[in-house]
Amino acid sequence: MIDIESVIPHREPIKIIAQAIELQDSSGTATAVVNERWPLFDGRTVHSIVLIEAVAQTAALVEGYKRKKKGQDAIKGWMVGIKSAEFHRDVLDLQTCITVSITSQYSFDDYAVINGTVTSGNETLLTAVIQAIRLNKDEG
């Protein structure tokens, strides 16, 4: 569908999302498989706090996709804060397939509030609301 690395600044080892499934102007879905290269891998599992990063990267993917459609460069330099988060697991087993879905709840200029959900099959792993503030300014 889209080359993720062409629209988000994240690279290994911090890059978590692996494939874009659906992208719209204010929502998107991406997938990934938990592996030993992920941040917070302890030799056996990965701490679930890393799922916040998966939500943030999916939000960056949607924003980058939207900008790319307009002929603009992807934005680098978002500061993300956690408004709320409910984790349903403490750790993630290796090879767990996750789906990350985000929806923009609100956005204005350089500020956005994003709802995110991470699932594995029918199990919800995380529901979160994050805030993102763009730090670098450009014409778009």
PDB file of C-alpha atoms in Angstrom:
ATOM      1  CA  MET A   1       0.000   0.000   0.000  1.00  0.00           C
ATOM      2  CA  ILE A   2       2.513   2.640   1.138  1.00  0.00           C
ATOM      3  CA  ASP A   3       6.193   2.617   2.025  1.00  0.00           C
ATOM      4  CA  ILE A   4       6.003   3.428   5.742  1.00  0.00           C
ATOM      5  CA  GLU A   5       9.555   4.752   5.886  1.00  0.00           C
ATOM      6  CA  SER A   6       8.688   7.362   3.247  1.00  0.00           C
ATOM      7  CA  VAL A   7       6.198   9.029   5.617  1.00  0.00           C
ATOM      8  CA  ILE A   8       7.463   8.478   9.170  1.00  0.00           C
ATOM      9  CA  PRO A   9      10.875   9.331  10.600  1.00  0.00           C
ATOM     10  CA  HIS A  10      11.176   6.161  12.708  1.00  0.00           C
ATOM     11  CA  ARG A  11      13.834   3.598  11.818  1.00  0.00           C
ATOM     12  CA  GLU A  12      15.097   0.388  13.410  1.00  0.00           C
ATOM     13  CA  PRO A  13      15.341  -0.271  16.283  1.00  0.00           C
ATOM     14  CA  ILE A  14      12.599   2.165  17.374  1.00  0.00           C
ATOM     15  CA  LYS A  15      10.335   1.542  14.360  1.00  0.00           C
ATOM     16  CA  ILE A  16       7.532  -0.739  15.473  1.00  0.00           C
ATOM     17  CA  ILE A  17       4.780  -0.658  12.868  1.00  0.00           C
ATOM     18  CA  ALA A  18       5.453  -2.861   9.873  1.00  0.00           C
ATOM     19  CA  GLN A  19       2.534  -2.555   7.454  1.00  0.00           C
ATOM     20  CA  ALA A  20      -0.168   0.017   6.728  1.00  0.00           C
ATOM     21  CA  ILE A  21      -3.544  -1.666   6.333  1.00  0.00           C
ATOM     22  CA  GLU A  22      -5.857   1.310   5.861  1.00  0.00           C
ATOM     23  CA  LEU A  23      -5.132   5.038   5.712  1.00  0.00           C
ATOM     24  CA  GLN A  24      -7.619   7.912   5.644  1.00  0.00           C
ATOM     25  CA  ASP A  25      -7.129  11.612   6.370  1.00  0.00           C
ATOM     26  CA  SER A  26      -8.135  11.248  10.032  1.00  0.00           C
ATOM     27  CA  SER A  27      -7.756   7.539  10.791  1.00  0.00           C
ATOM     28  CA  GLY A  28      -5.611   4.559  10.034  1.00  0.00           C
ATOM     29  CA  THR A  29      -4.703   0.988  10.814  1.00  0.00           C
ATOM     30  CA  ALA A  30      -1.280  -0.635  10.875  1.00  0.00           C
ATOM     31  CA  THR A  31       0.076  -4.011  11.917  1.00  0.00           C
ATOM     32  CA  ALA A  32       3.246  -5.370  13.450  1.00  0.00           C
ATOM     33  CA  VAL A  33       4.692  -8.514  14.986  1.00  0.00           C
ATOM     34  CA  VAL A  34       6.410  -8.286  18.374  1.00  0.00           C
ATOM     35  CA  ASN A  35      10.077  -9.212  18.015  1.00  0.00           C
ATOM     36  CA  GLU A  36      13.365  -9.128  19.908  1.00  0.00           C
ATOM     37  CA  ARG A  37      14.480  -5.904  18.167  1.00  0.00           C
ATOM     38  CA  TRP A  38      11.679  -3.903  19.768  1.00  0.00           C
ATOM     39  CA  PRO A  39      12.472  -1.433  22.536  1.00  0.00           C
ATOM     40  CA  LEU A  40      11.908  -2.848  26.048  1.00  0.00           C
ATOM     41  CA  PHE A  41      12.681  -6.450  25.050  1.00  0.00           C
ATOM     42  CA  ASP A  42      13.963  -8.124  28.229  1.00  0.00           C
ATOM     43  CA  GLY A  43      15.257 -11.364  26.743  1.00  0.00           C
ATOM     44  CA  ARG A  44      11.863 -13.091  26.871  1.00  0.00           C
ATOM     45  CA  THR A  45       9.031 -10.562  26.411  1.00  0.00           C
ATOM     46  CA  VAL A  46       8.426  -6.906  25.582  1.00  0.00           C
ATOM     47  CA  HIS A  47       6.877  -4.539  28.129  1.00  0.00           C
ATOM     48  CA  SER A  48       3.466  -3.372  26.919  1.00  0.00           C
ATOM     49  CA  ILE A  49       4.252   0.332  27.454  1.00  0.00           C
ATOM     50  CA  VAL A  50       5.827   0.116  23.987  1.00  0.00           C
ATOM     51  CA  LEU A  51       2.296  -0.044  22.569  1.00  0.00           C
ATOM     52  CA  ILE A  52       2.026   3.716  23.184  1.00  0.00           C
ATOM     53  CA  GLU A  53       4.838   4.112  20.646  1.00  0.00           C
ATOM     54  CA  ALA A  54       2.922   1.913  18.201  1.00  0.00           C
ATOM     55  CA  VAL A  55      -0.083   4.253  18.525  1.00  0.00           C
ATOM     56  CA  ALA A  56       2.141   7.321  18.054  1.00  0.00           C
ATOM     57  CA  GLN A  57       3.806   5.799  14.981  1.00  0.00           C
ATOM     58  CA  THR A  58       0.443   4.941  13.455  1.00  0.00           C
ATOM     59  CA  ALA A  59      -0.678   8.534  14.044  1.00  0.00           C
ATOM     60  CA  ALA A  60       2.537   9.732  12.355  1.00  0.00           C
ATOM     61  CA  LEU A  61       1.794   7.363   9.476  1.00  0.00           C
ATOM     62  CA  VAL A  62      -1.664   8.893   8.972  1.00  0.00           C
ATOM     63  CA  GLU A  63      -0.286  12.445   9.146  1.00  0.00           C
ATOM     64  CA  GLY A  64       2.561  11.602   6.754  1.00  0.00           C
ATOM     65  CA  TYR A  65       0.154   9.925   4.331  1.00  0.00           C
ATOM     66  CA  LYS A  66      -2.126  12.964   4.379  1.00  0.00           C
ATOM     67  CA  ARG A  67       0.804  15.311   3.713  1.00  0.00           C
ATOM     68  CA  LYS A  68       2.196  13.077   0.966  1.00  0.00           C
ATOM     69  CA  LYS A  69      -1.170  13.204  -0.831  1.00  0.00           C
ATOM     70  CA  LYS A  70      -0.845  17.002  -0.813  1.00  0.00           C
ATOM     71  CA  GLY A  71       2.689  16.811  -2.234  1.00  0.00           C
ATOM     72  CA  GLN A  72       4.273  17.853   1.076  1.00  0.00           C
ATOM     73  CA  ASP A  73       7.119  16.259   2.986  1.00  0.00           C
ATOM     74  CA  ALA A  74       6.458  14.147   6.051  1.00  0.00           C
ATOM     75  CA  ILE A  75       6.768  15.987   9.356  1.00  0.00           C
ATOM     76  CA  LYS A  76       9.524  15.208  11.798  1.00  0.00           C
ATOM     77  CA  GLY A  77       9.512  16.517  15.331  1.00  0.00           C
ATOM     78  CA  TRP A  78       6.278  15.587  17.098  1.00  0.00           C
ATOM     79  CA  MET A  79       6.241  15.574  20.895  1.00  0.00           C
ATOM     80  CA  VAL A  80       3.719  13.048  22.180  1.00  0.00           C
ATOM     81  CA  GLY A  81       2.094  12.902  25.595  1.00  0.00           C
ATOM     82  CA  ILE A  82      -0.206  10.293  27.087  1.00  0.00           C
ATOM     83  CA  LYS A  83      -3.576  11.750  28.040  1.00  0.00           C
ATOM     84  CA  SER A  84      -4.956   8.376  29.147  1.00  0.00           C
ATOM     85  CA  ALA A  85      -4.034   4.730  28.721  1.00  0.00           C
ATOM     86  CA  GLU A  86      -5.546   1.445  29.808  1.00  0.00           C
ATOM     87  CA  PHE A  87      -3.247  -1.542  29.426  1.00  0.00           C
ATOM     88  CA  HIS A  88      -4.793  -5.009  29.472  1.00  0.00           C
ATOM     89  CA  ARG A  89      -1.454  -6.879  29.608  1.00  0.00           C
ATOM     90  CA  ASP A  90       1.845  -6.146  31.321  1.00  0.00           C
ATOM     91  CA  VAL A  91       4.039  -7.841  28.730  1.00  0.00           C
ATOM     92  CA  LEU A  92       3.818  -9.056  25.149  1.00  0.00           C
ATOM     93  CA  ASP A  93       5.105 -12.413  23.987  1.00  0.00           C
ATOM     94  CA  LEU A  94       7.406 -12.556  20.992  1.00  0.00           C
ATOM     95  CA  GLN A  95       5.624 -13.182  17.693  1.00  0.00           C
ATOM     96  CA  THR A  96       2.371 -11.613  18.936  1.00  0.00           C
ATOM     97  CA  CYS A  97       0.622 -10.059  15.929  1.00  0.00           C
ATOM     98  CA  ILE A  98      -0.835  -6.654  16.757  1.00  0.00           C
ATOM     99  CA  THR A  99      -3.207  -4.318  14.954  1.00  0.00           C
ATOM    100  CA  VAL A 100      -3.045  -0.618  15.771  1.00  0.00           C
ATOM    101  CA  SER A 101      -6.031   1.588  14.938  1.00  0.00           C
ATOM    102  CA  ILE A 102      -6.098   5.343  15.437  1.00  0.00           C
ATOM    103  CA  THR A 103      -8.663   8.078  14.930  1.00  0.00           C
ATOM    104  CA  SER A 104      -8.044  11.783  15.186  1.00  0.00           C
ATOM    105  CA  GLN A 105     -10.376  13.092  17.857  1.00  0.00           C
ATOM    106  CA  TYR A 106      -9.365  16.719  17.424  1.00  0.00           C
ATOM    107  CA  SER A 107      -6.715  18.691  15.620  1.00  0.00           C
ATOM    108  CA  PHE A 108      -5.895  22.350  15.339  1.00  0.00           C
ATOM    109  CA  ASP A 109      -2.783  23.798  13.706  1.00  0.00           C
ATOM    110  CA  ASP A 110       0.150  22.038  15.384  1.00  0.00           C
ATOM    111  CA  TYR A 111      -1.821  20.167  18.064  1.00  0.00           C
ATOM    112  CA  ALA A 112      -3.815  16.925  17.860  1.00  0.00           C
ATOM    113  CA  VAL A 113      -5.610  14.504  20.161  1.00  0.00           C
ATOM    114  CA  ILE A 114      -5.656  10.914  18.922  1.00  0.00           C
ATOM    115  CA  ASN A 115      -7.611   7.862  20.081  1.00  0.00           C
ATOM    116  CA  GLY A 116      -5.708   4.613  19.727  1.00  0.00           C
ATOM    117  CA  THR A 117      -6.540   0.949  20.189  1.00  0.00           C
ATOM    118  CA  VAL A 118      -4.139  -1.971  19.942  1.00  0.00           C
ATOM    119  CA  THR A 119      -5.502  -5.480  19.557  1.00  0.00           C
ATOM    120  CA  SER A 120      -4.213  -8.978  19.009  1.00  0.00           C
ATOM    121  CA  GLY A 121      -6.924 -11.079  17.417  1.00  0.00           C
ATOM    122  CA  ASN A 122     -10.042 -10.422  19.501  1.00  0.00           C
ATOM    123  CA  GLU A 123      -8.064  -9.281  22.555  1.00  0.00           C
ATOM    124  CA  THR A 124      -7.710  -5.575  23.312  1.00  0.00           C
ATOM    125  CA  LEU A 125      -4.192  -4.882  24.566  1.00  0.00           C
ATOM    126  CA  LEU A 126      -4.390  -1.101  24.932  1.00  0.00           C
ATOM    127  CA  THR A 127      -6.835   1.756  24.635  1.00  0.00           C
ATOM    128  CA  ALA A 128      -5.233   5.178  24.810  1.00  0.00           C
ATOM    129  CA  VAL A 129      -5.642   8.846  24.080  1.00  0.00           C
ATOM    130  CA  ILE A 130      -2.453  10.675  23.142  1.00  0.00           C
ATOM    131  CA  GLN A 131      -1.695  14.307  22.441  1.00  0.00           C
ATOM    132  CA  ALA A 132       0.787  15.371  19.797  1.00  0.00           C
ATOM    133  CA  ILE A 133       2.394  18.762  19.345  1.00  0.00           C
ATOM    134  CA  ARG A 134       4.405  19.555  16.244  1.00  0.00           C
ATOM    135  CA  LEU A 135       7.723  21.111  17.201  1.00  0.00           C
ATOM    136  CA  ASN A 136       9.065  22.097  13.788  1.00  0.00           C
ATOM    137  CA  LYS A 137       7.195  24.586  11.641  1.00  0.00           C
ATOM    138  CA  ASP A 138       6.863  24.561   7.884  1.00  0.00           C
ATOM    139  CA  GLU A 139       4.587  25.951   5.212  1.00  0.00           C
ATOM    140  CA  GLY A 140       2.138  23.021   5.394  1.00  0.00           C
TER     141      GLY A 140
END
